[in-house]
Amino acid sequence: MPKKCLFIIHVLVICQICPPSFARLKIGVGRADCTGPAAEVTFMGYAKSSQKGCGIHLRQFSRAFIFDDGTKRAAFVSVDTGMMAHSVRKAVLFRLNKMYNSTYTESNLILSGTHTHSAPGGYLMEFMYDLPCLGFVKETFDALVEGITTSIERAHRSMVDGKALLSYGEVLGANINRSPTAYLLNPEEEREQYPHNVDKDLIQLKLLKSDDTLLGAINWFSVHPTSMNFSNCLITSDNVGYASVLLEKSHNKDAPIGQGRFVGAFASTNLGDVSPNVRGPRCIDTDEICSLMSSTCRGEAKYCVAAGPGVDMFDSTRIIAEKLFEEARRLLDSPDGHPISPPINYIHRFVDMPSQNATIQHPNGTTQQVHGCLPAMGYSFAAGTTDGVGEFGFSQGARHGSSQWNTLRDFLFQPTQEDIDCQYPKPILINSGRISTPYEWQPRIVSTQLIQLGDLFLVAVPGEFTTMSGRRLRRTIRDTAINNGVSGAKVVITGLSNIYTSYIATPEEYQMQRYEGASTIFGPYTLTLYRKVYKEMVEAMLTGENVDPGPQPPDLSTQVISLVPPVMLDTSGFLKQFGDCLVQPLPVVKRGMTVFALFISGHPRNNLMHDRTFLTVEKRVEARKWKVVATDADWETKFIWRRDSTLSGGSKVTVEWTVPLNAAPGKYRLRHFGYYKSLFGGTFPYSGTSKSFEVIE
């Protein structure tokens, strides 16, 4: 019997046994700390080598969700990090294979980065992406691998009979298009199909036990986690991460942040041209509107900066997060939702993008053969965006190079005429596809993947799709699924998944060469090629056709270079001890005030304190008994580290706590925990405690 017939029979049998309103699934949820090194490691996102960590505002978490229909199993993991790396996924799968054999594979496991720009980098292994971080950072890599693996392990152990409901909400005032002039190059008849130039939908997959007890929720919303700008040096999961904290806190009553049964993720989707800085870009010295084409003020990009809705970046983060949280909570509280039924299915394929070809059918009936290019970055990539401007005077919308920069480029990595023609009208600044020294600069082999949960399709994409790119890909997959028998197919793009390849703009947007187009590394027809690849994969998955797994990406783990200096030793100073409190908190504080204490500290990289904390805020509940009311994962706290001097090895930590407006009056204290490194080797724990202080109304 043909495979397609067997597949249809399988679906019909499942639907008869288990009607959609009572979908039979097993579901597991899990969460784990994956916070990277909190000091002196460059953050990944803005590509600013000067943006090195100096502490923690919000911890990073990995949130895992597993689905099983009794025949097949699939897992989706949202991780508070810039993007996902093939090397990290490979290491996670290696560990899972040792625990669970072949239960989790490249085909059924999606790892998706939230895209926070305020978390440690150095884990991608491709040379260009790790370069601002001075190469590979093993501590970041290990933290992600350990945290992701643990979250999946916890989800695996928590599997119960359950059900899933899909619902749609809308969030206004939380995102804008940061390249609206490029968006306008898309066909008018296409743009008229949508009310906004960014997606305003919040898509929620609600997960419940069979008795309707909430287990968790995955929320997808299109927005860059760039409310925190590149002046920030505290690790934070930014707006979507804080939305997750709020959602989990609302359902895990009295549990510390990062603990509790309910797991709620705000995952990335097609956020490529979407900013949370809703007040838009303005000239910082005159408050005039920036040039719409180049995002400059008087010809310079550094003066054109987009602002969020708050009084500062922390306030803007809070406002955006609360908007997302409120809509997600509304959907969770509603009994409505589309039931997700079996079957579960999945497919994965590695694709060598420069070798891909496609045929374009033009409206006038003519056809055009197009193909992929070797990776390359354009001039406007160096300009950055209005969320975070670049360096060296570059501006967006550059369609021509300069003789000075071209001379330097040609000395380092001269493009061929074939490269120039293929990437046109992008003026090539970094010809990354032709460089193999010291090792691969950007991937040419990408991971493409689909997971089917009944009539819901999760599309794992290896980069940042712009708004219209995402809409076109969703439409392609939805139409293909419907044509292959999945009535009412629904599609969610899971962004920055499995491997990172920068941006994917539409061919029309590419022509303007703003930041997103200049960072579309495989050329003007990148989206066209992806639509073809994913269409073929949907057809193969739904018909049971075997597909070529494709060529494996290169293993760079033996080639990586790291110039990040290790922690040599810590010193406490003459007649001082680690943990000594040098500056005590005020004796009496009111709600809403910020209280702080200063401690002698070791280097935070000595121990990342996973599932622990560098600080606690404690309330006295009895004469000698204290209760922890906040940790370094709470919004109201900040763990701020600074080095005394490079040579001395001494450092200090400031523990800050903004007293919540609903804090109970009483006696409180601040504590700091850490590890110091001895001159004679080894790291050793220490702690410090402030004097108590009183909180009054």
XYZ file of C-alpha atoms in Angstrom:
697
model
C 0.000 0.000 0.000
C 1.389 3.476 -0.841
C 2.838 5.456 2.062
C 0.377 8.288 1.481
C -2.579 5.922 1.952
C -1.097 4.491 5.145
C -0.599 8.005 6.484
C -4.238 8.980 5.739
C -5.519 5.799 7.423
C -3.339 6.594 10.456
C -4.860 10.071 10.724
C -8.442 8.801 10.317
C -8.011 6.122 12.983
C -6.591 8.629 15.478
C -9.366 11.123 14.781
C -12.055 8.417 15.341
C -10.518 7.252 18.603
C -9.739 10.718 19.876
C -11.946 13.530 18.528
C -10.435 17.022 18.420
C -12.224 18.268 21.546
C -10.517 15.522 23.583
C -7.148 15.267 21.886
C -5.094 12.472 23.405
C -1.595 13.739 24.023
C 1.077 13.418 26.612
C 2.661 16.731 27.467
C 5.720 17.641 29.506
C 7.099 21.042 30.505
C 10.430 21.930 32.059
C 12.556 24.955 32.822
C 16.207 25.360 33.803
C 18.692 28.141 34.475
C 21.099 28.730 31.571
C 22.620 32.045 32.681
C 26.043 32.627 31.200
C 29.124 34.277 32.714
C 27.987 37.514 34.330
C 31.149 39.579 34.002
C 33.747 40.569 31.409
C 32.218 38.619 28.516
C 30.815 40.577 25.562
C 27.073 40.335 24.936
C 25.785 38.911 21.656
C 23.378 41.052 19.634
C 24.619 44.582 19.115
C 28.123 43.395 18.101
C 29.688 45.953 20.436
C 32.925 44.588 21.871
C 32.674 47.249 24.584
C 29.347 45.866 25.850
C 30.779 43.465 28.408
C 28.790 42.000 31.246
C 28.926 43.562 34.708
C 26.263 41.586 36.566
C 22.671 40.359 36.391
C 19.257 41.967 36.237
C 17.261 38.960 34.983
C 18.557 35.409 34.707
C 18.439 33.417 31.480
C 16.185 30.359 31.342
C 15.573 27.511 28.943
C 11.919 26.452 28.696
C 11.128 23.053 27.180
C 7.814 21.643 25.935
C 7.371 18.012 24.846
C 4.427 16.528 22.921
C 3.738 12.801 22.435
C 0.785 11.156 20.666
C 1.769 7.607 21.562
C 3.471 7.089 18.210
C 5.758 10.066 17.789
C 7.293 12.669 20.060
C 8.409 16.248 19.371
C 9.973 18.941 21.528
C 10.163 22.722 21.323
C 12.567 24.711 23.492
C 12.671 28.498 23.862
C 15.970 29.773 25.250
C 16.784 33.212 26.682
C 19.757 33.817 24.414
C 20.606 35.778 21.297
C 20.034 32.959 18.839
C 20.610 29.236 18.564
C 23.854 27.661 17.412
C 24.313 24.395 15.572
C 27.167 23.568 17.933
C 24.945 23.993 20.992
C 22.161 21.879 19.494
C 24.626 19.163 18.544
C 26.022 19.059 22.077
C 22.520 18.963 23.590
C 21.514 16.073 21.322
C 24.696 14.213 22.253
C 23.795 14.448 25.942
C 20.158 13.514 25.355
C 21.214 10.495 23.320
C 23.245 9.213 26.267
C 20.172 9.494 28.509
C 17.300 8.573 26.200
C 18.908 6.876 23.179
C 17.287 8.158 19.967
C 14.172 9.674 21.578
C 15.304 13.184 20.628
C 16.921 13.805 17.266
C 17.690 16.557 14.783
C 14.273 15.923 13.268
C 12.015 16.265 16.324
C 13.809 18.849 18.506
C 13.583 22.598 17.853
C 15.844 24.943 19.827
C 14.805 28.588 19.402
C 16.566 31.675 20.810
C 14.451 34.543 22.118
C 17.003 37.005 20.661
C 17.821 39.011 23.764
C 20.758 41.328 23.018
C 21.886 41.420 26.653
C 23.272 37.952 27.258
C 26.816 36.579 26.923
C 28.039 35.587 23.473
C 30.906 33.518 22.161
C 29.014 30.237 21.645
C 28.097 30.228 17.947
C 31.581 29.080 16.778
C 31.313 30.769 13.355
C 34.205 33.227 13.408
C 32.364 36.410 12.397
C 29.605 35.986 14.965
C 32.024 35.288 17.827
C 34.572 37.928 16.818
C 33.143 40.792 18.960
C 33.365 38.439 21.948
C 37.064 37.721 21.283
C 36.222 34.280 20.000
C 34.737 31.190 21.582
C 33.646 31.436 25.237
C 33.406 27.968 26.740
C 31.577 29.190 29.844
C 28.722 30.589 27.732
C 28.588 27.451 25.598
C 28.569 25.092 28.586
C 25.921 27.137 30.410
C 23.563 26.931 27.439
C 24.151 23.243 26.801
C 23.693 22.358 30.475
C 20.588 24.519 30.913
C 18.866 23.389 27.729
C 19.575 19.724 28.426
C 18.300 20.027 31.994
C 15.092 21.745 30.883
C 14.379 18.935 28.400
C 15.215 16.329 31.035
C 12.752 17.937 33.453
C 10.058 18.101 30.774
C 10.740 14.451 29.904
C 10.215 13.439 33.542
C 7.013 15.468 33.873
C 5.040 13.883 31.003
C 1.319 13.590 31.789
C -1.914 13.086 29.879
C -2.933 16.467 28.597
C -4.296 18.641 25.850
C -3.335 21.739 23.931
C -5.399 24.722 22.801
C -4.327 27.284 20.210
C -5.609 30.847 20.498
C -4.932 34.263 19.018
C -4.813 37.654 20.670
C -3.655 41.116 19.702
C -1.129 43.419 21.324
C -1.049 47.077 20.272
C 1.566 49.639 21.192
C 4.345 47.094 21.623
C 6.079 47.006 18.235
C 6.797 49.069 15.120
C 8.527 48.418 11.820
C 12.051 49.839 11.968
C 12.473 49.712 8.167
C 9.088 50.986 6.941
C 10.467 52.356 3.675
C 11.799 48.914 2.729
C 8.458 47.336 3.681
C 6.717 49.723 1.269
C 8.647 48.170 -1.635
C 6.538 45.012 -1.261
C 3.602 44.905 -3.730
C 0.704 47.165 -2.757
C -1.862 44.428 -3.286
C 0.064 42.246 -0.855
C 0.410 44.978 1.766
C -3.312 45.714 1.567
C -4.040 42.225 2.902
C -2.703 43.251 6.305
C -3.820 46.071 8.630
C -0.305 46.795 9.932
C 3.261 46.755 8.657
C 4.174 44.421 11.532
C 2.304 41.454 12.970
C 0.275 42.393 16.048
C -0.981 38.868 16.755
C 0.017 37.113 19.940
C -0.283 33.382 19.265
C -0.629 31.149 22.297
C -0.409 27.378 22.637
C -1.989 26.632 26.017
C -1.046 23.328 27.640
C -3.234 21.620 30.217
C -3.458 18.358 32.095
C -6.444 16.169 31.340
C -8.217 17.670 34.397
C -7.724 21.185 32.940
C -4.906 22.115 35.329
C -2.549 24.516 33.574
C 0.867 23.116 32.710
C 2.308 25.891 30.607
C 2.018 28.070 27.542
C 4.112 29.037 24.535
C 3.474 32.559 23.264
C 4.807 33.901 19.974
C 4.903 37.638 19.291
C 6.926 39.585 16.729
C 9.245 41.973 18.554
C 12.974 42.413 18.992
C 14.129 42.074 22.605
C 16.031 45.341 22.282
C 14.281 47.479 24.849
C 17.618 47.322 26.670
C 20.168 49.194 24.577
C 23.901 48.612 24.164
C 24.786 50.811 27.147
C 23.428 48.029 29.360
C 25.946 45.666 30.955
C 23.611 43.556 33.105
C 22.493 40.149 31.844
C 18.782 40.311 31.083
C 16.258 38.387 29.030
C 14.753 41.772 28.072
C 11.074 42.400 27.305
C 10.005 38.877 26.280
C 12.004 37.322 29.114
C 10.388 39.557 31.696
C 6.980 38.744 30.193
C 7.793 35.076 30.853
C 8.769 35.901 34.436
C 5.485 37.773 34.970
C 3.417 34.969 33.464
C 5.111 32.274 35.513
C 4.973 34.352 38.675
C 1.215 34.805 38.249
C 0.672 31.039 38.178
C 3.423 29.804 40.491
C 2.229 31.549 43.623
C 4.934 32.106 46.273
C 7.519 30.148 44.235
C 10.914 31.782 43.586
C 11.549 32.962 40.020
C 12.641 29.978 37.931
C 10.716 27.479 40.042
C 7.168 26.207 40.040
C 5.089 23.822 37.960
C 3.794 26.270 35.336
C 6.229 27.071 32.495
C 5.477 30.046 30.248
C 7.588 31.071 27.269
C 7.506 34.088 24.983
C 9.315 32.779 21.938
C 10.655 34.502 18.845
C 9.015 34.491 15.438
C 9.398 36.719 12.325
C 10.852 39.701 14.178
C 13.503 40.766 11.655
C 12.320 44.341 11.049
C 10.299 44.728 14.254
C 11.341 47.030 17.089
C 9.946 47.547 20.610
C 11.078 51.173 20.543
C 7.638 52.435 19.669
C 8.366 56.143 19.919
C 10.399 55.624 16.781
C 13.754 56.975 15.628
C 14.495 60.631 16.237
C 17.573 62.834 16.179
C 18.842 62.775 19.738
C 20.161 66.337 19.638
C 17.222 68.068 17.915
C 14.288 65.648 18.448
C 13.545 65.871 14.731
C 12.476 62.814 12.735
C 15.443 60.996 11.173
C 15.868 60.533 7.442
C 13.452 57.746 6.538
C 15.689 56.267 3.855
C 19.048 56.209 5.643
C 18.092 56.604 9.338
C 20.541 59.475 9.734
C 20.556 62.982 11.165
C 22.521 65.434 9.067
C 24.096 62.477 7.323
C 25.249 60.626 10.460
C 23.591 57.463 11.791
C 24.941 57.822 15.331
C 22.477 60.624 16.086
C 19.406 58.646 14.939
C 18.146 56.506 17.817
C 14.770 54.903 18.449
C 13.237 55.221 21.907
C 10.904 52.967 23.825
C 7.749 54.058 25.653
C 9.356 54.461 29.090
C 11.490 57.039 30.859
C 14.551 54.795 30.432
C 15.415 51.390 28.999
C 14.371 49.519 32.157
C 11.002 51.235 32.193
C 10.534 50.537 28.458
C 11.343 46.869 29.038
C 8.738 46.714 31.794
C 6.032 48.422 29.729
C 6.447 46.136 26.703
C 6.668 43.047 28.913
C 3.497 43.958 30.792
C 1.595 44.431 27.522
C 2.612 40.955 26.369
C 1.898 39.433 29.769
C -1.577 40.946 30.069
C -2.701 39.616 26.697
C -1.177 36.189 27.364
C -2.926 36.047 30.735
C -6.221 37.001 29.112
C -5.879 34.138 26.646
C -4.916 31.723 29.421
C -7.952 32.702 31.468
C -10.286 32.220 28.511
C -11.859 28.778 28.031
C -11.779 29.311 24.268
C -9.175 27.895 21.949
C -8.690 25.619 18.999
C -7.952 22.057 20.186
C -4.724 20.533 18.883
C -5.105 16.876 17.965
C -2.743 14.141 16.807
C -0.929 13.227 14.670
C 2.523 14.480 15.547
C 4.975 14.524 12.685
C 8.287 16.141 11.848
C 10.944 16.535 9.210
C 14.436 18.000 9.078
C 16.912 18.717 6.347
C 20.295 20.387 6.096
C 20.479 22.617 3.020
C 23.510 24.072 1.250
C 21.973 27.430 0.412
C 24.443 28.703 -2.228
C 23.727 25.622 -4.350
C 19.931 26.028 -4.263
C 17.945 26.998 -7.378
C 14.360 28.084 -7.947
C 12.083 29.241 -10.744
C 10.146 32.494 -10.370
C 6.888 32.892 -12.274
C 6.346 36.588 -13.039
C 2.848 38.127 -13.428
C 3.418 38.664 -17.157
C 3.890 34.908 -17.627
C 7.663 34.908 -17.976
C 9.899 32.782 -15.782
C 13.259 33.454 -14.178
C 15.850 31.038 -12.825
C 17.435 32.216 -9.552
C 19.989 30.712 -7.214
C 21.648 31.278 -3.867
C 24.886 33.153 -3.233
C 27.849 32.537 -1.011
C 27.377 34.407 2.281
C 28.218 38.109 2.254
C 27.367 41.170 4.341
C 26.619 44.553 2.790
C 27.698 48.060 3.742
C 24.473 48.787 5.613
C 25.126 45.863 7.942
C 27.882 47.992 9.502
C 25.410 50.836 10.005
C 23.444 48.859 12.558
C 19.811 49.745 13.187
C 17.882 52.459 14.960
C 17.769 50.071 17.945
C 21.571 50.038 18.015
C 23.692 52.034 15.599
C 26.931 50.735 14.140
C 30.394 52.183 13.793
C 32.703 54.043 11.378
C 30.099 56.339 9.846
C 28.132 53.769 7.808
C 24.451 54.435 7.120
C 21.504 52.308 6.057
C 20.343 52.175 2.455
C 23.860 52.069 0.992
C 23.754 50.652 -2.541
C 27.281 51.679 -3.462
C 30.600 51.052 -1.762
C 33.456 53.433 -1.105
C 36.917 53.168 -2.590
C 38.567 53.246 0.834
C 36.518 50.415 2.334
C 36.603 48.430 -0.923
C 40.398 48.622 -0.909
C 40.533 47.228 2.621
C 37.930 44.594 1.757
C 39.831 43.471 -1.338
C 43.028 43.182 0.656
C 41.339 40.852 3.142
C 38.685 38.998 1.132
C 38.184 40.213 -2.411
C 34.838 39.228 -3.951
C 34.740 37.740 -7.422
C 32.620 39.233 -10.177
C 30.295 36.274 -9.662
C 29.881 37.267 -6.000
C 29.196 40.902 -6.926
C 26.631 39.968 -9.562
C 24.933 37.416 -7.335
C 24.531 39.770 -4.357
C 23.530 42.843 -6.454
C 22.452 45.496 -5.530
C 24.213 44.770 -2.244
C 27.668 46.379 -2.155
C 29.727 43.687 -0.436
C 31.588 44.800 2.668
C 32.441 41.408 4.203
C 32.784 38.590 1.708
C 32.353 35.974 4.428
C 31.547 33.068 2.118
C 35.024 33.179 0.572
C 36.891 33.206 3.897
C 38.067 30.081 5.682
C 40.773 31.642 7.858
C 40.982 30.853 10.685
C 37.755 28.880 10.090
C 34.228 29.375 8.693
C 32.947 32.944 9.150
C 29.241 32.325 8.461
C 27.291 29.143 7.726
C 26.456 28.118 4.183
C 24.716 24.910 5.306
C 21.524 25.651 7.231
C 19.055 23.659 9.290
C 15.451 23.613 8.026
C 12.787 21.874 10.092
C 9.049 21.430 10.562
C 7.052 19.952 13.422
C 3.394 19.120 12.864
C 1.011 19.045 15.827
C -2.254 18.087 14.149
C -3.200 21.076 12.006
C -0.538 23.295 13.605
C 2.844 23.579 11.891
C 5.890 24.911 13.744
C 8.419 26.145 11.207
C 11.962 26.340 12.565
C 13.830 28.980 10.573
C 17.582 29.650 10.844
C 17.522 33.412 11.138
C 15.498 36.606 11.386
C 12.662 36.740 8.864
C 11.200 40.189 8.282
C 7.473 40.752 8.701
C 6.577 40.181 5.042
C 9.075 37.358 4.622
C 7.368 35.563 7.488
C 3.924 36.194 6.049
C 4.929 34.770 2.672
C 6.518 31.688 4.216
C 3.473 31.067 6.396
C 1.205 31.358 3.357
C 3.354 28.942 1.341
C 3.305 26.323 4.098
C -0.381 26.789 4.870
C -1.421 26.426 1.224
C 0.821 23.399 0.741
C -0.552 21.713 3.857
C -4.160 22.364 2.822
C -3.451 21.008 -0.674
C -2.139 17.870 0.989
C -5.193 17.228 3.105
C -4.683 19.274 6.293
C -7.832 21.358 6.409
C -7.508 24.695 8.191
C -3.744 24.413 8.598
C -2.204 26.948 10.961
C 1.439 28.021 10.801
C 3.778 29.510 13.398
C 7.319 30.558 12.551
C 9.788 29.766 15.311
C 12.607 32.220 14.776
C 16.364 31.968 15.274
C 16.186 28.182 15.495
C 18.929 25.537 15.405
C 21.542 27.599 13.542
C 21.991 31.328 12.844
C 22.345 32.938 9.419
C 21.433 36.581 10.100
C 18.416 38.023 8.186
C 15.919 37.051 5.508
C 14.329 40.038 3.737
C 11.961 39.804 0.789
C 13.506 40.297 -2.673
C 11.770 43.677 -2.862
C 13.031 44.820 0.559
C 16.501 43.641 -0.395
C 16.625 46.274 -3.132
C 16.724 49.151 -0.635
C 19.665 47.640 1.248
C 18.717 48.738 4.686
C 20.198 46.749 7.564
C 17.931 43.728 7.092
C 18.598 43.483 3.347
C 22.338 44.031 3.769
C 22.328 41.186 6.322
C 20.433 38.762 4.058
C 23.542 36.723 3.441
C 22.506 34.359 0.627
C 21.491 37.101 -1.793
C 18.273 38.720 -3.037
C 16.399 35.453 -3.562
C 17.073 33.934 -0.126
C 13.369 33.966 0.763
C 12.416 32.491 -2.612
C 14.743 29.570 -1.992
C 13.473 29.007 1.548
C 9.870 28.968 0.349
C 10.777 26.281 -2.170
C 12.684 24.218 0.413
C 9.936 24.350 3.037
C 7.219 23.620 0.471
C 9.070 20.468 -0.543
C 9.480 19.493 3.097
C 5.780 19.924 3.889
C 4.862 17.762 0.909
C 7.384 15.102 1.893
C 6.267 15.036 5.530
C 2.563 14.779 4.722
C 3.027 12.078 2.094
C 5.553 10.037 4.067
C 8.254 10.564 1.463
C 11.837 10.103 2.570
C 14.063 13.132 2.058
C 17.793 13.430 1.731
C 19.037 14.635 5.154
C 21.493 16.911 3.371
C 25.119 17.717 4.092
C 26.193 18.114 7.710
C 27.535 21.544 8.736
C 31.250 21.471 9.522
C 32.376 20.643 13.060
C 34.212 23.762 14.213
C 34.734 22.667 17.819
C 38.358 21.674 17.242
C 39.218 24.902 15.408
C 37.734 27.623 17.591
C 39.936 30.371 18.997
C 39.424 32.132 22.315
C 41.167 35.320 23.394
C 39.014 35.827 26.497
C 41.410 35.875 29.455
C 40.622 33.471 32.303
C 40.124 34.502 35.913
C 43.604 34.285 37.435
C 42.869 34.953 41.115
C 40.741 37.013 43.470
C 42.028 39.131 46.341
C 40.013 40.531 49.234
C 42.439 43.247 50.295
C 44.454 43.848 53.429
C 42.712 42.611 56.602
C 39.498 42.026 54.646
C 37.506 38.895 53.890
C 35.399 37.934 50.897
C 31.805 38.819 51.702
C 32.634 41.728 53.978
C 29.973 44.415 53.688
C 31.726 47.735 53.096
C 28.644 49.915 52.650
C 25.552 49.121 54.673
C 21.969 49.803 53.588
C 20.056 52.731 55.021
C 18.494 51.792 58.363
C 14.962 52.759 57.282
C 13.505 52.768 53.755
C 10.063 53.294 52.309
C 8.276 51.258 49.685
C 9.407 52.265 46.208
C 12.877 53.289 47.375
C 16.042 51.490 46.250
C 18.303 50.094 48.956
C 21.812 48.755 48.354
C 24.862 47.243 50.011
C 28.468 46.901 48.811
C 30.415 43.659 49.340
C 33.961 42.451 48.709
C 33.540 39.783 46.036
C 35.135 37.111 43.931
C 34.751 37.020 40.166
C 31.255 35.888 39.051
C 32.838 33.631 36.421
C 34.233 31.382 39.158
C 30.791 29.783 39.478
C 27.704 30.644 37.412
C 25.410 29.702 40.315
C 22.857 27.847 38.182
C 19.605 27.245 40.059
C 21.139 29.337 42.828
C 21.675 33.062 43.266
C 24.388 35.658 43.793
C 22.091 37.573 46.154
C 19.068 37.282 48.358
C 16.721 39.740 49.950
C 15.481 38.258 53.198
C 12.687 39.241 55.614
C 12.810 38.417 59.276
C 9.804 36.278 60.186
C 10.935 35.231 63.680
C 13.661 36.310 66.078
C 16.348 34.199 64.361
C 14.551 33.100 61.221
C 14.722 34.804 57.822
C 12.708 34.144 54.681
C 14.017 34.770 51.131
C 11.721 37.204 49.334
C 13.859 37.949 46.239
C 16.891 36.620 44.348
C 19.011 37.820 41.433
C 16.277 36.525 39.085
C 13.743 39.071 40.342
C 12.976 42.280 38.467
C 13.391 44.384 41.620
C 17.010 43.316 42.214
C 20.300 44.101 40.506
C 23.616 42.302 40.983
C 26.326 44.739 39.862
C 29.998 43.706 39.749
C 33.035 45.898 39.183
C 36.744 45.219 39.229
C 39.012 47.344 41.441
C 41.898 47.051 39.014
C 43.140 44.592 36.419
C 46.319 43.831 38.349
C 45.031 43.509 41.904
C 42.402 40.826 41.354
C 40.084 42.655 43.711
C 36.435 43.342 42.971
C 33.257 44.601 44.591
C 29.585 43.733 44.228
C 26.655 46.049 44.736
C 23.403 44.349 45.695
C 20.402 46.555 44.871
C 16.760 46.048 45.757
C 13.929 48.370 44.775
C 11.361 47.811 47.497
C 8.052 46.738 45.909
C 5.040 48.910 46.593
C 3.306 45.892 48.146
C 6.248 44.841 50.349
C 5.234 43.922 53.886
C 6.631 46.257 56.516
C 9.308 44.743 58.717
C 12.990 43.964 59.096
C 14.990 42.957 56.012
C 18.608 42.243 55.067
C 20.684 41.825 51.893
C 23.013 38.881 51.325
C 25.659 38.101 48.696
C 26.987 34.675 47.688
C 29.885 33.780 45.438
C 33.152 31.963 44.925
C 36.684 33.301 45.009
C 39.708 31.891 43.220
C 42.825 31.270 45.275
C 46.367 32.057 44.189
C 47.194 28.413 44.898
C 44.380 27.009 42.771
C 40.799 26.057 43.419
C 37.653 28.093 43.996
C 35.982 28.431 47.364
C 32.530 29.621 48.448
C 31.884 32.674 50.584
C 28.920 34.752 51.660
C 28.236 38.137 53.171
C 25.323 39.678 55.048
C 24.341 43.294 55.549
C 22.935 44.804 58.688
C 19.171 44.647 58.889
C 17.027 47.565 57.813
C 13.380 48.392 58.230
C 10.826 48.769 55.459
C 7.976 51.100 56.305
C 4.866 52.120 54.384
